[in-house]
Coordinates of C-alpha atoms in Angstrom, one line a residue:
X1 CA 10.7 434.0 132.1
X2 CA 14.1 432.2 132.6
X3 CA 17.1 434.4 133.4
X4 CA 20.7 433.7 134.0
X5 CA 22.4 435.8 136.7
X6 CA 26.1 436.1 136.1
X7 CA 28.1 437.4 139.1
X8 CA 31.7 437.0 140.2
X9 CA 30.9 438.6 143.6
X10 CA 31.4 436.1 146.4
X11 CA 27.9 434.7 147.3
X12 CA 27.9 435.6 151.0
X13 CA 27.4 438.7 153.0
X14 CA 30.9 438.6 154.4
X15 CA 32.5 438.3 151.0
X16 CA 30.0 440.0 148.8
X17 CA 28.6 442.7 151.1
X18 CA 25.7 444.8 149.7
X19 CA 26.1 443.5 146.1
X20 CA 25.5 440.0 147.3
X21 CA 22.4 441.1 149.3
X22 CA 20.9 443.0 146.4
X23 CA 21.4 440.1 144.0
X24 CA 20.1 437.5 146.5
X25 CA 17.0 439.4 147.4
X26 CA 16.2 440.1 143.8
X27 CA 16.7 436.5 142.8
X28 CA 14.3 435.3 145.6
X29 CA 11.7 437.9 144.7
X30 CA 11.8 437.0 141.0
X31 CA 11.5 433.3 141.8
X32 CA 8.5 434.0 144.1
X33 CA 6.9 435.7 141.1
X34 CA 7.2 432.6 139.0
X35 CA 10.4 433.3 137.1
X36 CA 13.3 430.9 136.9
X37 CA 16.8 432.1 137.8
X38 CA 20.1 430.2 137.0
X39 CA 22.8 431.7 139.3
X40 CA 26.3 431.4 137.9
X41 CA 28.8 432.5 140.5
X42 CA 32.2 431.5 141.8
X43 CA 32.7 428.6 144.2
X44 CA 33.1 429.4 147.9
X45 CA 36.6 429.7 149.2
X46 CA 39.7 431.8 149.2
X47 CA 40.9 433.9 146.2
X48 CA 44.7 433.1 146.2
X49 CA 45.4 435.3 143.1
X50 CA 43.4 438.3 144.3
X51 CA 40.0 439.7 143.6
X52 CA 40.7 441.2 140.1
X53 CA 42.3 437.9 138.9
X54 CA 39.5 435.9 140.3
X55 CA 36.9 438.1 138.6
X56 CA 38.7 438.0 135.2
X57 CA 39.2 434.2 135.5
X58 CA 35.5 433.8 136.3
X59 CA 34.6 435.7 133.1
X60 CA 36.9 433.7 131.0
X61 CA 35.0 430.6 132.0
X62 CA 31.5 432.2 132.1
X63 CA 30.6 431.4 128.5
X64 CA 31.2 427.7 129.0
X65 CA 29.2 427.6 132.2
X66 CA 26.4 429.4 130.5
X67 CA 26.4 427.0 127.6
X68 CA 26.3 424.1 130.0
X69 CA 23.0 425.1 131.5
X70 CA 20.3 422.5 130.9
X71 CA 18.0 425.1 129.4
X72 CA 19.2 428.3 127.8
X73 CA 17.8 431.5 129.4
X74 CA 15.7 434.2 127.8
X75 CA 18.2 436.8 128.9
X76 CA 21.6 437.0 130.7
X77 CA 22.0 439.5 133.5
X78 CA 25.7 440.4 134.1
X79 CA 26.4 442.2 137.3
X80 CA 29.0 445.0 137.3
X81 CA 31.8 443.7 135.0
X82 CA 30.5 440.2 134.6
X83 CA 29.7 439.1 131.1
X84 CA 32.2 441.4 129.6
X85 CA 33.9 438.6 127.7
X86 CA 30.8 436.7 126.5
X87 CA 30.0 436.1 122.9
X88 CA 26.4 437.1 123.4
X89 CA 24.0 434.4 122.2
X90 CA 21.1 435.7 124.3
X91 CA 19.8 439.2 125.1
X92 CA 22.2 440.7 127.6
X93 CA 21.7 443.2 130.4
X94 CA 24.6 444.9 132.3
X95 CA 23.4 445.6 135.9
X96 CA 25.8 448.0 137.6
X97 CA 25.8 448.1 141.3
X98 CA 28.9 450.1 142.4
X99 CA 30.5 452.0 139.5
X100 CA 34.0 450.8 139.9
X101 CA 35.5 453.8 138.3
X102 CA 34.0 455.9 141.1
X103 CA 35.1 453.5 143.9
X104 CA 38.7 453.5 142.9
X105 CA 39.1 457.2 143.6
X106 CA 39.1 456.5 147.4
X107 CA 41.8 453.8 147.2
X108 CA 45.5 453.8 146.9
X109 CA 48.3 451.5 145.7
X110 CA 47.5 447.9 144.6
X111 CA 43.8 448.2 145.6
X112 CA 43.4 451.3 143.4
X113 CA 45.1 449.5 140.5
X114 CA 42.9 446.4 141.0
X115 CA 39.7 448.5 140.8
X116 CA 41.0 450.4 137.8
X117 CA 41.7 447.2 136.0
X118 CA 38.2 445.9 136.9
X119 CA 36.7 449.2 135.8
X120 CA 38.1 448.7 132.3
X121 CA 36.2 445.5 132.0
X122 CA 33.1 447.2 133.5
X123 CA 33.4 449.9 130.8
X124 CA 33.5 447.2 128.1
X125 CA 30.5 445.5 129.6
X126 CA 28.3 448.6 129.5
X127 CA 29.4 449.5 126.0
X128 CA 28.5 446.0 124.7
X129 CA 25.2 445.7 126.5
X130 CA 22.1 446.9 124.7
X131 CA 20.6 447.8 128.1
X132 CA 22.2 448.9 131.3
X133 CA 20.5 448.9 134.7
X134 CA 21.6 450.7 137.8
X135 CA 20.3 451.6 141.2
X136 CA 20.2 455.4 141.4
X137 CA 20.2 458.5 139.3
X138 CA 23.6 459.3 140.8
X139 CA 25.0 456.0 139.5
X140 CA 23.3 456.5 136.1
X141 CA 25.1 459.9 135.7
X142 CA 28.4 458.6 136.9
X143 CA 28.3 455.5 134.6
X144 CA 27.6 457.7 131.6
X145 CA 30.4 460.2 132.5
X146 CA 33.0 457.6 133.5
X147 CA 32.4 455.1 130.7
X148 CA 31.3 457.3 127.8
X149 CA 27.8 456.0 127.1
X150 CA 24.5 457.8 126.8
X151 CA 22.2 458.0 129.8
X152 CA 19.4 457.0 127.3
X153 CA 20.5 453.3 127.5
X154 CA 20.6 453.3 131.3
X155 CA 17.5 452.5 133.3
X156 CA 17.1 452.9 137.1
X157 CA 15.9 449.9 139.1
X158 CA 16.6 450.5 142.9
X159 CA 17.9 447.9 145.3
X160 CA 15.2 445.8 146.9
X161 CA 14.6 444.8 150.6
X162 CA 12.8 441.7 151.8
X163 CA 10.6 443.5 154.3
X164 CA 8.8 440.4 155.6
X165 CA 12.2 438.8 156.3
X166 CA 13.3 441.8 158.2
X167 CA 10.0 442.2 160.1
X168 CA 10.1 438.5 161.1
X169 CA 13.8 438.9 162.3
X170 CA 13.0 442.0 164.3
X171 CA 9.9 440.3 165.9
X172 CA 12.0 437.3 166.8
X173 CA 14.6 439.6 168.4
X174 CA 11.9 440.6 170.9
X175 CA 11.3 443.9 172.6
X176 CA 14.3 446.3 172.7
X177 CA 16.0 447.1 175.9
X178 CA 15.5 450.5 177.5
X179 CA 16.2 453.3 175.1
X180 CA 19.9 454.2 175.1
X181 CA 21.9 456.7 172.9
X182 CA 23.5 454.1 170.8
X183 CA 24.8 454.7 167.3
X184 CA 25.0 451.8 164.8
X185 CA 26.8 451.6 161.6
X186 CA 26.9 448.6 159.3
X187 CA 29.2 448.5 156.3
X188 CA 32.2 446.8 154.7
X189 CA 35.1 448.7 156.0
X190 CA 36.5 450.4 152.9
X191 CA 38.0 454.0 153.0
X192 CA 35.0 455.5 151.2
X193 CA 32.7 454.4 154.0
X194 CA 34.4 457.1 156.2
X195 CA 34.0 455.2 159.5
X196 CA 37.1 457.2 160.6
X197 CA 35.0 460.4 160.3
X198 CA 32.4 458.8 162.7
X199 CA 35.2 458.1 165.2
X200 CA 36.5 461.6 165.0
X201 CA 33.0 463.0 165.6
X202 CA 32.4 460.8 168.6
X203 CA 34.4 462.8 171.2
X204 CA 32.2 465.8 170.6
X205 CA 29.1 463.6 170.9
X206 CA 30.4 462.2 174.2
X207 CA 31.0 465.7 175.6
X208 CA 27.3 466.4 175.1
X209 CA 26.0 462.9 175.8
X210 CA 28.5 461.0 177.9
X211 CA 26.5 457.7 177.8
X212 CA 26.5 457.6 174.0
X213 CA 28.0 454.5 172.4
X214 CA 29.0 453.5 168.9
X215 CA 28.7 450.0 167.5
X216 CA 30.3 449.1 164.2
X217 CA 29.3 446.0 162.3
X218 CA 31.5 444.9 159.4
X219 CA 34.9 443.7 158.2
X220 CA 37.2 445.0 155.6
X221 CA 40.7 446.4 154.8
X222 CA 40.2 449.4 157.1
X223 CA 39.6 447.4 160.3
X224 CA 43.1 447.5 161.8
X225 CA 43.5 451.2 161.0
X226 CA 40.1 452.0 162.5
X227 CA 40.9 450.1 165.7
X228 CA 44.2 452.0 166.0
X229 CA 42.4 455.3 165.5
X230 CA 39.8 454.4 168.1
X231 CA 42.4 453.6 170.6
X232 CA 44.4 456.8 169.8
X233 CA 41.3 458.9 170.4
X234 CA 40.7 457.2 173.8
X235 CA 37.4 455.6 172.6
X236 CA 38.0 452.0 173.5
X237 CA 35.1 452.1 176.1
X238 CA 32.8 454.0 173.8
X239 CA 33.2 452.4 170.3
X240 CA 32.8 448.6 169.8
X241 CA 33.8 446.9 166.6
X242 CA 31.7 443.7 166.3
X243 CA 33.1 442.7 162.9
X244 CA 31.0 440.0 161.0
X245 CA 28.0 438.8 163.0
X246 CA 25.1 436.4 162.4
X247 CA 21.9 437.8 160.9
X248 CA 19.9 437.3 164.1
X249 CA 22.4 439.4 166.0
X250 CA 22.4 442.0 163.3
X251 CA 18.6 442.3 163.7
X252 CA 19.1 442.8 167.4
X253 CA 21.7 445.6 166.8
X254 CA 19.2 447.4 164.6
X255 CA 16.5 446.9 167.2
X256 CA 18.6 448.3 170.0
X257 CA 20.2 451.3 168.4
X258 CA 18.8 454.8 168.7
X259 CA 20.1 456.0 165.3
X260 CA 21.8 454.6 162.3
X261 CA 24.8 456.4 160.8
X262 CA 26.6 455.9 157.5
X263 CA 28.9 458.8 156.8
X264 CA 30.0 457.4 153.4
X265 CA 31.5 459.5 150.7
X266 CA 30.4 457.3 147.9
X267 CA 27.4 454.9 147.5
X268 CA 25.7 453.7 144.3
X269 CA 22.7 453.1 146.6
X270 CA 23.3 451.9 150.1
X271 CA 21.2 448.8 151.1
X272 CA 22.0 449.3 154.8
X273 CA 20.0 452.5 154.6
X274 CA 16.9 450.5 153.7
X275 CA 17.6 448.0 156.5
X276 CA 17.8 450.8 159.1
X277 CA 14.5 452.3 157.8
X278 CA 12.9 448.9 157.9
X279 CA 13.9 448.7 161.5
X280 CA 12.2 452.0 162.2
X281 CA 15.5 453.9 162.9
X282 CA 16.4 457.4 162.0
X283 CA 19.2 457.6 159.6
X284 CA 22.1 460.1 159.5
X285 CA 24.1 460.0 156.3
X286 CA 26.0 462.2 153.8
X287 CA 24.5 464.7 151.4
X288 CA 26.4 463.2 148.5
X289 CA 26.2 460.4 145.9
X290 CA 23.0 458.3 146.0
X291 CA 22.2 458.9 149.7
X292 CA 19.9 461.8 149.2
X293 CA 17.8 459.7 146.8
X294 CA 17.4 457.0 149.3
X295 CA 17.0 458.9 152.6
X296 CA 14.7 462.0 152.3
X297 CA 16.2 464.7 154.5
X298 CA 14.1 465.7 157.4
X299 CA 11.7 462.8 156.7
X300 CA 13.6 459.6 157.3
X301 CA 16.7 461.1 158.8
X302 CA 19.3 463.9 158.5
X303 CA 21.8 464.6 155.7
X304 CA 25.1 466.2 156.6
X305 CA 28.0 467.5 154.4
X306 CA 30.5 464.7 153.6
X307 CA 33.8 464.8 155.4
X308 CA 32.7 467.2 158.2
X309 CA 33.1 465.7 161.6
X310 CA 31.6 468.8 163.4
X311 CA 28.4 468.6 161.3
X312 CA 28.2 464.9 161.8
X313 CA 28.6 465.3 165.6
X314 CA 25.9 468.0 165.6
X315 CA 23.4 465.8 163.8
X316 CA 24.1 462.9 166.1
X317 CA 23.7 465.0 169.2
X318 CA 20.5 466.5 167.8
X319 CA 18.8 463.1 167.5
X320 CA 20.4 461.3 170.5
X321 CA 19.2 464.1 172.8
X322 CA 15.7 464.2 171.3
X323 CA 14.2 460.7 171.4
X324 CA 10.8 461.9 170.2
X325 CA 12.3 463.4 167.0
X326 CA 14.5 460.3 166.4
X327 CA 11.5 458.0 166.7
X328 CA 9.3 460.2 164.5
X329 CA 12.0 460.1 161.8
X330 CA 12.2 456.3 162.3
X331 CA 8.5 455.9 161.8
X332 CA 8.5 458.0 158.7
X333 CA 11.4 456.0 157.4
X334 CA 9.6 452.8 158.0
X335 CA 6.7 454.1 155.8
X336 CA 9.1 455.4 153.1
X337 CA 11.0 452.1 152.8
X338 CA 7.9 450.2 151.7
X339 CA 8.5 451.5 148.2
X340 CA 11.6 449.4 148.0
X341 CA 9.8 446.1 148.9
X342 CA 11.3 443.1 146.9
X343 CA 8.1 442.3 145.0
X344 CA 7.7 445.9 143.7
X345 CA 11.4 446.1 142.7
X346 CA 11.2 442.7 141.0
X347 CA 8.3 443.9 139.0
X348 CA 10.2 447.1 138.0
X349 CA 13.1 444.9 137.0
X350 CA 11.0 442.7 134.7
X351 CA 9.3 445.8 133.2
X352 CA 12.8 447.3 132.5
X353 CA 14.1 444.3 130.6
X354 CA 10.9 443.2 128.8
X355 CA 11.0 445.7 125.9
X356 CA 14.6 444.5 125.1
X357 CA 13.4 440.9 125.0
X358 CA 10.4 441.8 122.8
X359 CA 12.7 443.5 120.3
X360 CA 14.8 440.3 119.9

C-alpha cells in the first residue's frame, strides 16, 4: 500500500515534540512492513509568521505538493488539521493527535487565539474526512464533543513505540549508577503539562527525602517562568532543567531515574509514558484525560488527582522511599508497554483504514 502522510508539524523532536515522534515511528514501522510512505511536511527552519500562519500556508500548498508526487497514493493521511483545504482526489483519513480545541483551554492571549484558529481548521478536517483516527478513548470522546461529529466515524489506534530502538539505546547507555531518588519528567513545556505543580510538590518530597532530585527534559514557552518559580522556591540545587538533549543522553536520563512523573492536565495519549515504561520505570501521572488508559494504576505506576501538589508529593515519597515497589511497578510497566510495539500498532493502523479503501 502507498500512503501519503501530510503533516505541518515540524519534523524534529525539538519542534514537533510527541506528534513528530508518533508520526515518525509509525512511518518507519509501516515501511518495515512493506508499505510505501510519502511524507509531505514543511521545510526545516524558523516560522517567521508564527505557527498558525505556517500551518495554514502549508495547507494552502499541500494540494500542489500532493499532485506533484511521482506516484499517487492509495490514501492520504492528514494529521491534526492537515489536509483541511484539499480537494480530495484519494481516500482521506484525518488522524488527530492532540485535539486542539482541548489544548487551547490551558492557554491565554495570542497562543490561545492561535490554537482556537487552528482548531477551526481541525474541525473542518474531521467533518470532511470519511474516517477519523485518534489515539485514545478520551480523545475520541473529546473530538466528538468539541467538533460535533459522531463517535461512530472515529477509530482508536494508539501511539506506537519502537521498542528495539529503545532497548538498544538503553543497552548502549550501560549499567545505571547506584540507585538514587531521582525524578525525571520529559515534555514540551506548555502550561497544560503542569511542571509547575511538580516544582510545588518538591519541597514536601525533600522534607521526607532530602537527597531527592528532579530533572526536567524539554523546552517550550513555560521555561523562563518555571526557572523563576524554581528559584523562588529555593530549589536551584534540587531541580535541574536540561532543556533539549540528544537521544543518547535522554536514554541515560531514563536509565538513571528512580521514577518518571508527568503531572499533565491534558494529554491525548502521552508517548513519554510509553518511553518510561520501556525503560522499566514506575510512572506517576494524573488521573485525567488519556493517562489512565495508558498507565494502569497500581500496575505500571500511580495515578494522582490533577492539580493536587500534596497528592503528587505523597505518591513521589511513596515510591522514592520504597525501591522494591518502584522496581516492581517498573517491571510490570515494561511488560505492559509491549502492547504498543510499533509493528503491532502499524498493523492496527492498516486494519483501521483498509475497509475505507475497499469501499472506494
